[in-house]
C-alpha positions as CSV (number, residue, x, y, z in Angstrom):
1,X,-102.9,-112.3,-31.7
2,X,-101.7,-109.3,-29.2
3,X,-99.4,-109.5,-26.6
4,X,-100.5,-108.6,-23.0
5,X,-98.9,-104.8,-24.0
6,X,-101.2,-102.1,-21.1
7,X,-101.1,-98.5,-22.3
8,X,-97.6,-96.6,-20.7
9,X,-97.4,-93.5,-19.1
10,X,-98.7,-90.5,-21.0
11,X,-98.5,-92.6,-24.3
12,X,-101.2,-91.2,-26.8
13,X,-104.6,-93.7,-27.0
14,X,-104.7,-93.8,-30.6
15,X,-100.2,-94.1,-30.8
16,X,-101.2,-97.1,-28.8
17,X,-102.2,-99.0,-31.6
18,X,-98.6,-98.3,-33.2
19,X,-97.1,-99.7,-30.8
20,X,-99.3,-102.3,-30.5
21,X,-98.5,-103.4,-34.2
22,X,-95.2,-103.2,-33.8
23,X,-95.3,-106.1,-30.8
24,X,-98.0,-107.9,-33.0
25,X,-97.8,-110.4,-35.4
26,X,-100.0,-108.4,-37.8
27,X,-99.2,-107.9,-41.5
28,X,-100.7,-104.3,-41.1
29,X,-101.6,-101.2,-39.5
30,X,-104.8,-101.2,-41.2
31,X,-105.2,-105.3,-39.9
32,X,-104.4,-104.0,-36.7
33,X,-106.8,-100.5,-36.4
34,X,-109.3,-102.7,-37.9
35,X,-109.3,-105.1,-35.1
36,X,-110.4,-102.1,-32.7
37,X,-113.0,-100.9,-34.5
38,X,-111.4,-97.9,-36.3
39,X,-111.9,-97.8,-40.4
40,X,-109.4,-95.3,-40.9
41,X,-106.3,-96.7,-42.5
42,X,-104.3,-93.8,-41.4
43,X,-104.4,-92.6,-37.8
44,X,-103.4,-89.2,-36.7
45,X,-102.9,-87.5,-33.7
46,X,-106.5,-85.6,-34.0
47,X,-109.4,-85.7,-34.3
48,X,-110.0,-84.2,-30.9
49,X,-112.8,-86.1,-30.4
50,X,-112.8,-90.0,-31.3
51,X,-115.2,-92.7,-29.6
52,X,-113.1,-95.0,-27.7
53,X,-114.1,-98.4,-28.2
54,X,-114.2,-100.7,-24.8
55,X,-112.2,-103.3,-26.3
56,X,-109.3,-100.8,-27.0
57,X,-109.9,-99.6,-23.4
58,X,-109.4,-103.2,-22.1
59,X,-106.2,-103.9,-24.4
60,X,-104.0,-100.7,-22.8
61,X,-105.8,-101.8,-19.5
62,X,-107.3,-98.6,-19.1
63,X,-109.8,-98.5,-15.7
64,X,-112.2,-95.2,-17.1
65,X,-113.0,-93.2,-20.0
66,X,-112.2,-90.5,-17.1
67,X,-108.7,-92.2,-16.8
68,X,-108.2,-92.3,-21.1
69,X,-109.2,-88.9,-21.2
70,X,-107.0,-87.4,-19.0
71,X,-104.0,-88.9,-19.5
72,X,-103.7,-90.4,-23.1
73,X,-106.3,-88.5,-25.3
74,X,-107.0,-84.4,-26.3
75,X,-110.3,-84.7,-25.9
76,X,-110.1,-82.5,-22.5
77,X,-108.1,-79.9,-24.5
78,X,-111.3,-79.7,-26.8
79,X,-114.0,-79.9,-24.6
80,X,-114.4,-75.8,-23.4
81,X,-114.4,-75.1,-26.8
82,X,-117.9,-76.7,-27.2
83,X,-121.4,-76.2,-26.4
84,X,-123.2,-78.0,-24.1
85,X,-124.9,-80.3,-26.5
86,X,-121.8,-81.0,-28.1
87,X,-119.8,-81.7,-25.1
88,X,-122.9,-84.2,-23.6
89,X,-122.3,-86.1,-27.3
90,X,-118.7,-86.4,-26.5
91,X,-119.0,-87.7,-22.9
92,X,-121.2,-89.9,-24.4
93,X,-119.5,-91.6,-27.2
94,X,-122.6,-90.8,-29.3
95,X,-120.5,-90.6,-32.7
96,X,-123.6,-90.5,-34.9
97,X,-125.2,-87.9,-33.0
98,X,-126.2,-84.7,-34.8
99,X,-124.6,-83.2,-31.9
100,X,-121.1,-85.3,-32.1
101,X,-118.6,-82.4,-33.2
102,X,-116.0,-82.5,-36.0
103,X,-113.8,-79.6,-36.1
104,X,-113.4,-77.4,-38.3
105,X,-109.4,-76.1,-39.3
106,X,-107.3,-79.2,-38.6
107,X,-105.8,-78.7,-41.8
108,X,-105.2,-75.1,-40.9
109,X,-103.0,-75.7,-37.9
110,X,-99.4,-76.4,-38.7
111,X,-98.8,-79.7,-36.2
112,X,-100.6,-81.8,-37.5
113,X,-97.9,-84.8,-37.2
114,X,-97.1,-87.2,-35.2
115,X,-94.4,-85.8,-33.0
116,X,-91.6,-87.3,-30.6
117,X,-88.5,-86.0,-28.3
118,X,-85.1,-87.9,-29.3
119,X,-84.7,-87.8,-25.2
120,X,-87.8,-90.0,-24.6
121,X,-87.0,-92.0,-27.4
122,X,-83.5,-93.6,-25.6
123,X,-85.3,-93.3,-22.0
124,X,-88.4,-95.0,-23.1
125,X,-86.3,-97.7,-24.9
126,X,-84.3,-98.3,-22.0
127,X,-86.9,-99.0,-19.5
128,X,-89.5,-100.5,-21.8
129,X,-87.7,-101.7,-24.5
130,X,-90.2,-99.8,-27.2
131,X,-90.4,-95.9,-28.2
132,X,-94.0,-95.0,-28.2
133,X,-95.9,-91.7,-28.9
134,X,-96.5,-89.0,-25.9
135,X,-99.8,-87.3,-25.8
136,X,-98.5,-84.4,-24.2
137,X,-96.1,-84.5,-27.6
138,X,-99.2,-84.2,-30.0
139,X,-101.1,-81.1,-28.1
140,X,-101.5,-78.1,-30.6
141,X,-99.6,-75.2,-29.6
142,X,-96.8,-77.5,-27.9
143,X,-93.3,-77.4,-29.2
144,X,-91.2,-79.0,-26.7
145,X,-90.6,-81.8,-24.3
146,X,-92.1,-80.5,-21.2
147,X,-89.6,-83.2,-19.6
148,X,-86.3,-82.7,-21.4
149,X,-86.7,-79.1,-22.8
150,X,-86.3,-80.2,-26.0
151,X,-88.1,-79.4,-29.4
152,X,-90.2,-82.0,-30.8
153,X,-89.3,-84.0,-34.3
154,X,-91.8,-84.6,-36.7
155,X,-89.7,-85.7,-39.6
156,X,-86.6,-85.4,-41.7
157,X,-85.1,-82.4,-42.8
158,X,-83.0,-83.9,-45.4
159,X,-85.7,-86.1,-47.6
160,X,-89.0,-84.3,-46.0
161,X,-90.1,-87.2,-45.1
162,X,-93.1,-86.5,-42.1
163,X,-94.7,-89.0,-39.5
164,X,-98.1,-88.2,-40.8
165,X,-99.5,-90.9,-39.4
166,X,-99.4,-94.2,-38.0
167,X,-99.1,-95.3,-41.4
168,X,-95.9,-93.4,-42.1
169,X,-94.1,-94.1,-38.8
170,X,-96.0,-96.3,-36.3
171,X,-93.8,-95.7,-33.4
172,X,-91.0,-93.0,-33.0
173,X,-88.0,-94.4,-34.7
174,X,-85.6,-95.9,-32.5
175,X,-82.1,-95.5,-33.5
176,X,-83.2,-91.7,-34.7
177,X,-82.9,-92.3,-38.0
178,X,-84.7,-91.2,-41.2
179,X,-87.1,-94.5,-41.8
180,X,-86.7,-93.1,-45.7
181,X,-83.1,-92.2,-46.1
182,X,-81.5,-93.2,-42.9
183,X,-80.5,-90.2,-42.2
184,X,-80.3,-88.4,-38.1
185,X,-83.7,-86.9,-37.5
186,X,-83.0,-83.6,-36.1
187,X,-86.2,-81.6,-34.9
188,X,-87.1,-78.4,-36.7
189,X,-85.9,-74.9,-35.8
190,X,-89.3,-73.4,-34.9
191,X,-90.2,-69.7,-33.6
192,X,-91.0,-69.8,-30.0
193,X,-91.9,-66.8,-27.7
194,X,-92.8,-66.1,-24.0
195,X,-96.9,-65.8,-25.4
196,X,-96.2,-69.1,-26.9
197,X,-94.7,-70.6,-24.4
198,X,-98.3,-69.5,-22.0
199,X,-100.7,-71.1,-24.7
200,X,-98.2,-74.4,-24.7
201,X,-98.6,-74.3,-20.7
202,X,-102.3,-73.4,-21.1
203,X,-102.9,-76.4,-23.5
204,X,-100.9,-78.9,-21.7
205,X,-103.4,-78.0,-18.5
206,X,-106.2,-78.1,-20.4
207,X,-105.4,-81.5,-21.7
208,X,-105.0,-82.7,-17.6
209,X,-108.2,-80.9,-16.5
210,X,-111.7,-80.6,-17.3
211,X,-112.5,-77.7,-17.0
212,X,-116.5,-76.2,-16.9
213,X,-116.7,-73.7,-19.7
214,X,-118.6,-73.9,-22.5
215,X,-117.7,-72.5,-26.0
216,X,-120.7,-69.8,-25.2
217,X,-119.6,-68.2,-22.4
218,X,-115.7,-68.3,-24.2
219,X,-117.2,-66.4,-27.4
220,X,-119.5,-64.0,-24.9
221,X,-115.9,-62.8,-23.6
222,X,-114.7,-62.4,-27.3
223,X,-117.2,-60.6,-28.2
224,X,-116.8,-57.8,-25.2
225,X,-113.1,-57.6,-25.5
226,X,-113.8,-57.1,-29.4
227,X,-117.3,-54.8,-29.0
228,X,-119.4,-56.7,-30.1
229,X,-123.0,-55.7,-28.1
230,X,-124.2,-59.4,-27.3
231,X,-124.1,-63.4,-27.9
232,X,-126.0,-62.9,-31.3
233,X,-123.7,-64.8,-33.8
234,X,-123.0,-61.3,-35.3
235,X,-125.0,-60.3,-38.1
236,X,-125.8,-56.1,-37.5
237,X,-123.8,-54.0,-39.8
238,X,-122.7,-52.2,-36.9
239,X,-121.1,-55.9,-35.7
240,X,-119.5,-56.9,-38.7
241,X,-118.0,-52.9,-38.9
242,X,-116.3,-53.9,-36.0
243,X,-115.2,-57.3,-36.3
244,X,-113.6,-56.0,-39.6
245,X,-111.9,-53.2,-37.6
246,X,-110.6,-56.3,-35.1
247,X,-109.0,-58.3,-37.6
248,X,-106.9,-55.2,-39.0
249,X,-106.0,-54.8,-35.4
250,X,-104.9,-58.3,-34.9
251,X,-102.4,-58.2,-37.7
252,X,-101.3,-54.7,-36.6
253,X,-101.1,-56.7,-32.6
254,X,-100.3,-60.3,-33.3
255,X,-96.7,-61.1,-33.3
256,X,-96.2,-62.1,-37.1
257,X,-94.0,-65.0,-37.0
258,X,-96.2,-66.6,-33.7
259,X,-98.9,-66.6,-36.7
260,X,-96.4,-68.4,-39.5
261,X,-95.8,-70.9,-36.6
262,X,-98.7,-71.9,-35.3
263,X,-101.0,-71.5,-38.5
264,X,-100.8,-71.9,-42.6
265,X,-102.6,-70.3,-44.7
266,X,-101.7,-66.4,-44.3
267,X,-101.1,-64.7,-47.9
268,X,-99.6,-61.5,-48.0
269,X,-99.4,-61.2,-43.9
270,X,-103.2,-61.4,-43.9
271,X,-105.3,-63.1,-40.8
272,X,-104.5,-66.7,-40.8
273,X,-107.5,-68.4,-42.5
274,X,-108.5,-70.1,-39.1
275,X,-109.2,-67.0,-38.0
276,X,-111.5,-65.4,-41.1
277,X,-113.9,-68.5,-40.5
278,X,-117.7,-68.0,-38.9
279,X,-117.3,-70.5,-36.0
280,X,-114.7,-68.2,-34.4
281,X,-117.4,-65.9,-33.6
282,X,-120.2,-68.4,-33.9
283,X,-122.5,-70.7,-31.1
284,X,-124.9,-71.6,-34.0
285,X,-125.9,-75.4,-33.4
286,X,-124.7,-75.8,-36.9
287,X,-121.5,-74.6,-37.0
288,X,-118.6,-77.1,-36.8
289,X,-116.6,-75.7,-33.8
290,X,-113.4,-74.4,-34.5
291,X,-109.7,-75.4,-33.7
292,X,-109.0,-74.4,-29.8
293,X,-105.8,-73.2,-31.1
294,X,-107.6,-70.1,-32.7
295,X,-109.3,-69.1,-29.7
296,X,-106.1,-69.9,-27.5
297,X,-104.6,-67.3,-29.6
298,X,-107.6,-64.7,-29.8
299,X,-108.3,-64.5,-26.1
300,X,-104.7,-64.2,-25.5
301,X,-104.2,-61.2,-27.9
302,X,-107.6,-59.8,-26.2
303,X,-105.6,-59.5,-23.3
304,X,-107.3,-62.4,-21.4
305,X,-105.4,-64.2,-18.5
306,X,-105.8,-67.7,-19.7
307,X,-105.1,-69.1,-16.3
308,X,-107.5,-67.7,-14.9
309,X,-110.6,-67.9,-17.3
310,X,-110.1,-72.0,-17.6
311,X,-109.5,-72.0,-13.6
312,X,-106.1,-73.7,-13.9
């Protein structure tokens, strides 16, 4: 039914399956996704956290869950920004675990497509014969080809036609045309500064390293850069006085237009919505723990050195 097709370098776990289709004599996606276990008939570059099924494992010819993790999947990205519980759920592919995390503000983060670099596109062609989808392309907070330089394309600027998912585009088009009017893809003219640039670099290392932290000890150091007295899941007056005071300083601190880039949701130059939810300042078993992105972008404004909290 499949060819013998193992997973290529840095090409995205879940992209496989694009790919995969497009080498396949399947009549669908969904035929194809459904074959590996996944009930979804759209797949997107998130969730962070997805149970990898062994048979998908043995069709890219993938040795470890160690191996998938670090080098086709964003689940090391995620995995600071959990509790312990959480993260033991994870490691342990226990989906229906009370403890298995969804996060909460995917839709609140502005890449949320499938994303390619024209470059890699006519490179990968050339030696494999196939464009396929990059993990490193899909990391939040990641804007260019760390290879080539170049900014990513999600879409077309001319129809607005946008990868989605798998559904829409199941592997980067190869001639770099429009799949809806034909027209050159062109990636989008985004806002990038030197902080962004450090959470992109942050994120990307993140994704390659596990590192030890726990979403605890990351909201313990929030709350001290803030003022926040302790790890209480704030609920004094006095707490919440000075939470509110934060979040008029973050809009007086936070460059405006990193905001508009990496976040939707912001009416009348407000805080981002990401950032007004509970779970940034929450360790609550309960919670749904939020987008990494948000914290990225809190502990830097804090005045954190990134580097050196995740030991990278």
């Amino acid at each position: 039914m499949y060819p013998f097709a193992p997973i290529l370098p840095n090409e995205h776990l879940t992209g496989y399956l694009g790919r995969l289709y497009a080498l396949s004599a399947r009549a669908t996606l969904v035929d194809t996704v459904r074959d590996f276990g996944i009930k979804s008939n759209n797949i997107y570059p998130y969730p962070l956290y997805r149970a990898i099924s062994p048979k998908l494992l043995d069709s890219a010819g993938i040795r470890s869950i160690d191996m998938a993790w670090r080098d086709h999947t964003l689940t090391l990205y995620g995995l600071p920004f959990l509790n312990r519980s959480e993260q033991q759920a994870v490691k342990a592919g226990v989906v229906n675990s009370p403890s298995y995390p969804k996060v909460a503000g995917h839709n609140l983060v502005r890449s949320r497509n499938w994303r390619w670099c024209n470059e890699c596109v006519i490179s990968d062609t050339e030696r494999y014969g196939i464009s396929y989808y990059h993990r490193d392309h899909q990391i939040p907070g990641v804007y260019h080809c760390q290879l080539h330089s170049m900014e990513l394309c999600d879409g077309c600027s001319h129809c607005g036609f946008l990868a989605c998912s798998l559904k829409a585009l199941p592997i980067p088009p190869l001639a770099n045309l429009c799949p809806n009017c034909g027209n050159i893809l062109a990636p989008p003219k985004v806002y990038f500064s030197d902080q962004m640039a450090e959470i992109g670099s942050i994120s990307l290392a993140l994704c390659r390293t596990q590192s030890a932290l726990t979403i605890e000890e990351i909201i313990s150091l929030t709350f001290k850069t803030v003022g926040v007295a302790s790890l209480s899941n704030p609920s004094t007056s006095a707490d919440r006085r000075v939470i509110s005071r934060w979040y008029k300083e973050l809009i007086d601190t936070a460059d405006p237009r990193a905001l508009d880039t990496y976040f939707v949701d912001r009416p009348n130059g407000t805080a981002p919505a990401i950032l007004r939810k509970r779970a940034l300042f929450s360790t609550h078993p309960k919670r749904e723990p939020l987008h990494p992105l948000a914290h990225l972008f809190v502990l830097q404004n804090r005045g954190i050195n990134l580097k050196a909290l995740f030991n990278l």
